[in-house]
Every structure is written in C-alpha cells, then in structure tokens.
Short mmCIF file of C-alpha atoms and ligand atoms in Angstrom, two decimals:
data_model
loop_
_atom_site.label_atom_id
_atom_site.label_comp_id
_atom_site.label_asym_id
_atom_site.label_seq_id
_atom_site.Cartn_x
_atom_site.Cartn_y
_atom_site.Cartn_z
CA MET A 1 104.07 105.00 95.96
CA SER A 2 105.94 104.09 99.15
CA ASN A 3 104.56 100.56 99.07
CA ILE A 4 105.77 99.94 95.52
CA TYR A 5 109.24 98.60 94.88
CA ILE A 6 110.42 98.77 91.28
CA SER A 7 113.79 97.14 90.93
CA THR A 8 116.61 99.25 89.54
CA HIS A 9 119.07 96.35 89.55
CA PRO A 10 121.00 96.01 86.28
CA LEU A 11 120.51 92.23 86.21
CA VAL A 12 116.74 92.69 86.46
CA LYS A 13 116.69 95.25 83.65
CA HIS A 14 118.90 93.08 81.43
CA LYS A 15 116.89 89.90 81.97
CA LEU A 16 113.56 91.69 81.60
CA THR A 17 114.64 93.04 78.21
CA ILE A 18 115.36 89.53 76.91
CA LEU A 19 112.11 88.30 78.44
CA ARG A 20 110.12 90.93 76.55
CA ASP A 21 111.81 90.16 73.20
CA GLU A 22 109.33 88.37 70.93
CA ARG A 23 112.18 86.20 69.59
CA THR A 24 112.87 84.66 73.03
CA GLU A 25 111.86 81.00 72.93
CA HIS A 26 109.89 79.10 75.57
CA LYS A 27 112.86 77.44 77.31
CA LYS A 28 114.79 80.69 77.66
CA PHE A 29 111.59 82.50 78.66
CA ARG A 30 111.03 80.04 81.51
CA GLU A 31 114.65 80.39 82.69
CA LEU A 32 114.33 84.17 82.78
CA ILE A 33 111.02 84.12 84.68
CA ARG A 34 112.67 81.85 87.25
CA GLU A 35 115.76 84.07 87.60
CA LEU A 36 113.79 87.31 87.79
CA ALA A 37 111.52 85.80 90.44
CA ILE A 38 114.57 84.97 92.59
CA LEU A 39 115.92 88.52 92.28
CA LEU A 40 112.58 90.15 93.15
CA GLY A 41 111.68 87.58 95.78
CA TYR A 42 115.00 88.31 97.50
CA GLU A 43 113.91 91.94 97.95
CA ALA A 44 110.38 90.94 98.97
CA MET A 45 111.75 88.78 101.79
CA ALA A 46 114.13 91.43 103.17
CA ASP A 47 112.00 91.95 106.29
CA LEU A 48 111.40 88.32 107.27
CA GLN A 49 111.63 87.92 111.03
CA LEU A 50 114.69 86.21 112.49
CA ALA A 51 115.39 84.56 115.81
CA ASP A 52 118.86 84.70 117.33
CA CYS A 53 120.81 81.53 118.02
CA GLN A 54 124.31 80.23 118.55
CA VAL A 55 126.04 77.97 116.07
CA LYS A 56 129.09 75.81 116.76
CA THR A 57 131.75 76.15 114.10
CA PRO A 58 134.90 73.98 113.99
CA MET A 59 136.61 76.94 115.74
CA GLY A 60 134.10 77.84 118.41
CA MET A 61 130.69 79.42 118.89
CA ALA A 62 129.31 82.12 116.59
CA PRO A 63 126.14 84.20 116.80
CA GLY A 64 123.57 83.15 114.22
CA HIS A 65 120.00 83.68 113.09
CA PHE A 66 117.28 81.52 111.68
CA LEU A 67 113.99 82.32 109.98
CA GLN A 68 111.24 82.56 112.52
CA GLU A 69 108.23 82.95 110.26
CA ASP A 70 106.43 80.33 108.22
CA VAL A 71 106.40 81.55 104.64
CA GLY A 72 103.67 80.71 102.14
CA LEU A 73 104.38 80.91 98.41
CA VAL A 74 101.18 81.44 96.45
CA PRO A 75 101.59 81.11 92.68
CA ILE A 76 98.57 82.18 90.65
CA LEU A 77 97.99 79.55 87.97
CA ARG A 78 99.12 79.30 85.37
CA ALA A 79 101.69 82.01 84.76
CA GLY A 80 102.76 82.32 88.41
CA LEU A 81 104.02 78.73 88.35
CA GLY A 82 107.19 79.77 86.56
CA MET A 83 108.06 82.10 89.44
CA LEU A 84 107.72 79.40 92.08
CA ASP A 85 110.69 77.02 91.81
CA GLY A 86 113.50 79.58 92.06
CA ILE A 87 112.05 81.29 95.13
CA HIS A 88 111.20 77.90 96.65
CA GLU A 89 114.86 76.92 96.40
CA MET A 90 115.75 80.05 98.41
CA VAL A 91 113.19 79.16 101.13
CA PRO A 92 112.95 75.37 100.95
CA GLY A 93 110.86 75.26 104.11
CA ALA A 94 108.11 77.41 102.59
CA GLN A 95 104.60 76.09 102.08
CA VAL A 96 103.18 76.30 98.56
CA TRP A 97 99.51 77.11 98.15
CA HIS A 98 98.40 77.22 94.52
CA LEU A 99 95.50 79.45 93.54
CA GLY A 100 93.79 78.84 90.19
CA LEU A 101 92.47 82.05 88.65
CA TYR A 102 91.86 82.88 85.03
CA ARG A 103 90.52 86.03 83.45
CA ASP A 104 87.21 85.84 81.68
CA GLU A 105 88.07 87.10 78.20
CA LYS A 106 84.96 89.26 77.92
CA THR A 107 84.58 90.74 81.38
CA LEU A 108 88.31 90.56 82.29
CA ARG A 109 87.14 89.55 85.77
CA PRO A 110 89.03 86.76 87.56
CA VAL A 111 87.36 83.36 87.81
CA SER A 112 88.51 81.06 90.61
CA TYR A 113 88.95 77.39 89.68
CA TYR A 114 91.40 75.98 92.24
CA ASN A 115 91.88 76.67 95.95
CA LYS A 116 92.82 74.04 98.53
CA LEU A 117 93.60 76.33 101.46
CA PRO A 118 92.71 74.69 104.78
CA VAL A 119 90.34 76.44 107.18
CA GLU A 120 93.02 77.82 109.52
CA PRO A 121 96.05 79.77 108.27
CA THR A 122 99.31 77.81 108.52
CA VAL A 123 101.75 80.63 107.62
CA GLN A 124 102.46 84.15 108.86
CA VAL A 125 103.60 85.74 105.61
CA CYS A 126 102.56 85.07 102.01
CA LEU A 127 104.19 85.96 98.71
CA VAL A 128 101.68 86.08 95.85
CA LEU A 129 103.47 85.21 92.61
CA ASP A 130 102.18 86.33 89.22
CA PRO A 131 104.31 87.86 86.46
CA MET A 132 101.58 90.18 85.14
CA LEU A 133 99.55 92.79 87.02
CA ALA A 134 97.17 93.99 84.29
CA THR A 135 93.75 95.15 85.51
CA GLY A 136 94.78 93.90 88.95
CA GLY A 137 91.67 91.73 89.19
CA SER A 138 93.55 88.46 89.72
CA ALA A 139 95.98 89.88 92.28
CA THR A 140 93.28 91.62 94.32
CA ALA A 141 91.17 88.45 94.28
CA ALA A 142 94.16 86.37 95.43
CA VAL A 143 94.88 88.79 98.29
CA ASP A 144 91.17 88.78 99.22
CA VAL A 145 91.36 84.99 99.55
CA LEU A 146 94.53 85.11 101.67
CA LYS A 147 93.13 87.79 103.98
CA LYS A 148 89.93 85.78 104.46
CA TRP A 149 92.16 82.81 105.26
CA GLY A 150 93.65 84.93 108.06
CA VAL A 151 97.08 85.94 106.76
CA THR A 152 97.99 89.52 107.67
CA ARG A 153 101.43 89.92 106.04
CA ILE A 154 101.07 89.61 102.28
CA LYS A 155 103.40 90.75 99.50
CA PHE A 156 102.85 90.69 95.74
CA VAL A 157 105.81 89.69 93.58
CA GLY A 158 105.30 90.36 89.87
CA LEU A 159 107.33 91.32 86.86
CA ILE A 160 105.41 93.83 84.76
CA ALA A 161 102.51 95.99 85.93
CA ALA A 162 100.15 98.38 84.21
CA PRO A 163 99.27 101.62 86.01
CA GLU A 164 95.67 100.37 86.12
CA GLY A 165 96.73 97.25 88.02
CA ILE A 166 98.81 99.21 90.50
CA GLN A 167 95.90 101.55 91.16
CA ALA A 168 93.48 98.67 91.66
CA MET A 169 95.82 96.91 94.09
CA THR A 170 96.77 99.98 96.09
CA GLN A 171 93.11 100.93 96.41
CA ALA A 172 91.90 97.48 97.42
CA HIS A 173 94.95 96.46 99.47
CA PRO A 174 97.09 99.47 100.43
CA ASP A 175 98.87 97.33 103.01
CA VAL A 176 100.26 94.90 100.41
CA PRO A 177 103.62 95.97 98.98
CA LEU A 178 104.26 95.36 95.28
CA PHE A 179 107.65 94.10 94.12
CA LEU A 180 108.04 94.63 90.37
CA ALA A 181 110.59 94.73 87.59
CA ALA A 182 108.79 97.41 85.54
CA VAL A 183 105.67 99.52 85.17
CA ASP A 184 104.50 99.80 81.58
CA GLU A 185 102.43 102.37 79.68
CA HIS A 186 98.86 101.11 79.56
CA LEU A 187 96.40 98.27 78.96
CA ASN A 188 94.96 97.69 75.50
CA GLU A 189 91.27 96.99 74.82
CA HIS A 190 91.84 93.26 75.50
CA GLY A 191 93.40 93.92 78.89
CA PHE A 192 96.96 93.17 77.74
CA ILE A 193 99.84 95.23 79.10
CA VAL A 194 101.46 97.41 76.41
CA PRO A 195 104.31 97.01 75.58
CA GLY A 196 104.47 94.14 78.14
CA LEU A 197 105.65 90.79 76.88
CA GLY A 198 102.52 89.16 75.48
CA ASP A 199 100.80 86.30 77.31
CA ALA A 200 103.13 85.11 80.09
CA GLY A 201 101.32 81.77 80.44
CA ASP A 202 101.37 80.96 76.74
CA ARG A 203 105.00 82.00 76.36
CA GLN A 204 106.11 79.77 79.24
CA PHE A 205 104.09 76.73 78.29
CA GLY A 206 104.15 76.91 74.48
CA THR A 207 100.39 77.24 74.19
CA ALA A 208 100.18 80.37 72.05
C1 LIG B 301 97.09 86.47 83.25
C2 LIG B 301 98.26 86.75 84.19
C3 LIG B 301 97.56 87.16 85.46
C4 LIG B 301 96.35 87.88 84.95
C5 LIG B 301 96.62 89.34 85.02
O1 LIG B 301 96.58 85.21 83.50
O2 LIG B 301 99.08 85.66 84.38
O3 LIG B 301 97.18 86.08 86.27
O4 LIG B 301 96.15 87.49 83.58
O5 LIG B 301 95.49 90.05 84.62
P1 LIG B 301 94.63 90.93 85.62
O6 LIG B 301 95.58 91.74 86.40
O7 LIG B 301 93.81 91.74 84.65
O8 LIG B 301 93.80 90.01 86.45
P2 LIG B 301 95.48 84.51 82.57
O9 LIG B 301 94.11 84.84 83.01
O10 LIG B 301 95.79 84.81 81.12
O11 LIG B 301 95.67 82.99 82.87
P3 LIG B 301 96.94 82.05 82.62
O12 LIG B 301 98.01 82.48 83.59
O13 LIG B 301 96.40 80.70 82.92
O14 LIG B 301 97.38 82.19 81.19
#
C-alpha cells in the first residue's frame, strides 16, 4: 500500500462528506469536486522537480526555485473535467490532454472515444484526473495510453476508490501512485462504488 495516499486532512474529510450527501445540488457538487481536486493535487505534485535560481527582490537577491518539469493534466471525460480547473490554476503552465472514456454498461469495460495526443510526448509527468476508481478499467486504460505515448512519471488523482479498482491499478501499474480522499466498501452488481456518491458525471452536469 506504499504507493497509495489516502488523505487524512480534515478539510478533505469534511468536503467529501458534503459531496457524498444525496441532498447536495449540482452547483455545490461541482465546487466541492474542484476544491477536493486542488487539495489532492497539491499532495500529488509534492515531488515535482525544481531548478534553483536567483530572484531580485526590492531589497536584494534571494535564492529561488522554479518548476523544471512540464506537467500534463489528463482529465478522463466526463467526470474528470470537474477536477481540472482548480489544479490548472495551481499549475497554469500545465498542458491539458483530455481522454474520452466511458464504461460500457454491460461489460463495464472502458470504451475510448476521444484522444488527441500527438505522436511524441510533450510532458515529463502526467496527473490522471477522475473522481471515481470503480473497477479500475478506465484508469488502467488511461495509464496504458499515457505509457504508450512515452510518459514515465504518471500519478492518478481521484476521490473515491473501491478496493477492486485499487487492486486492478496496482496490479496493472504498480509504479503509478494513487492519491485519494477515501476507499469505500465494495462495488455493486452495476459497478457502482458503495456507498460512494452516485454517478459523479451526472451529479456534476445535471444529467441524472
Ligand atoms: C465513471 C467514472 C470513471 C469510471 C470509473 O465514468 O467517472 O471514469 O466510470 O469506473 P471504472 O473504474 O469501472 O472504469 P462513466 O463511464 O460513467 O462516464 P462519465 O464520466 O462520462 O459519466
């Protein structure tokens, strides 16, 4: 479990509780997804490489640092979109590469419908953004795509995971750390995380 970070921060626990609440309306739900993504993304980016520099203040020179790596933010459509903007504000220079994946309702296998990655990788580190890690099919497929693209440092930033999803990801991609707000009990027969929060895409976009 050394590659799995489950936040113990009180703000994360508080916001996740409101996010789960079935009475939470779409606007508030979107705000919470955005805020939770910032808090978890902050942890996920704790090992970004820095270069040293000097900066001139009004009082003299001070030692400084700037980000040395090109960061790619990879939201999995649709539900990962809500996690993008907050993290993007923290790293405004990041590249955003959307991946369209939906789960076939019968097989629960991911189906790819959007991918505009160029041939050569243009970033050194990628954050895959998706609030739900259920069977893990979508996340493993997204990481497969990024590895084929040539990215070697990949992190998954989610909110709620099922044990089944964690097992699938750690088996397929043991090198990819998972940054999560909670691990729930199980998946139901439709592949939904229980107790979870319902359908993260529908609850953000009002499509339930
Ligand atoms: C949900 C969720 C994940 C995926 C998780 O997306 O947002 O992408 O399912 O399930 P998995 O771990 O079993 O792959 P969904 O397919 O409902 O699409 P949506 O985001 O467009 O609603």
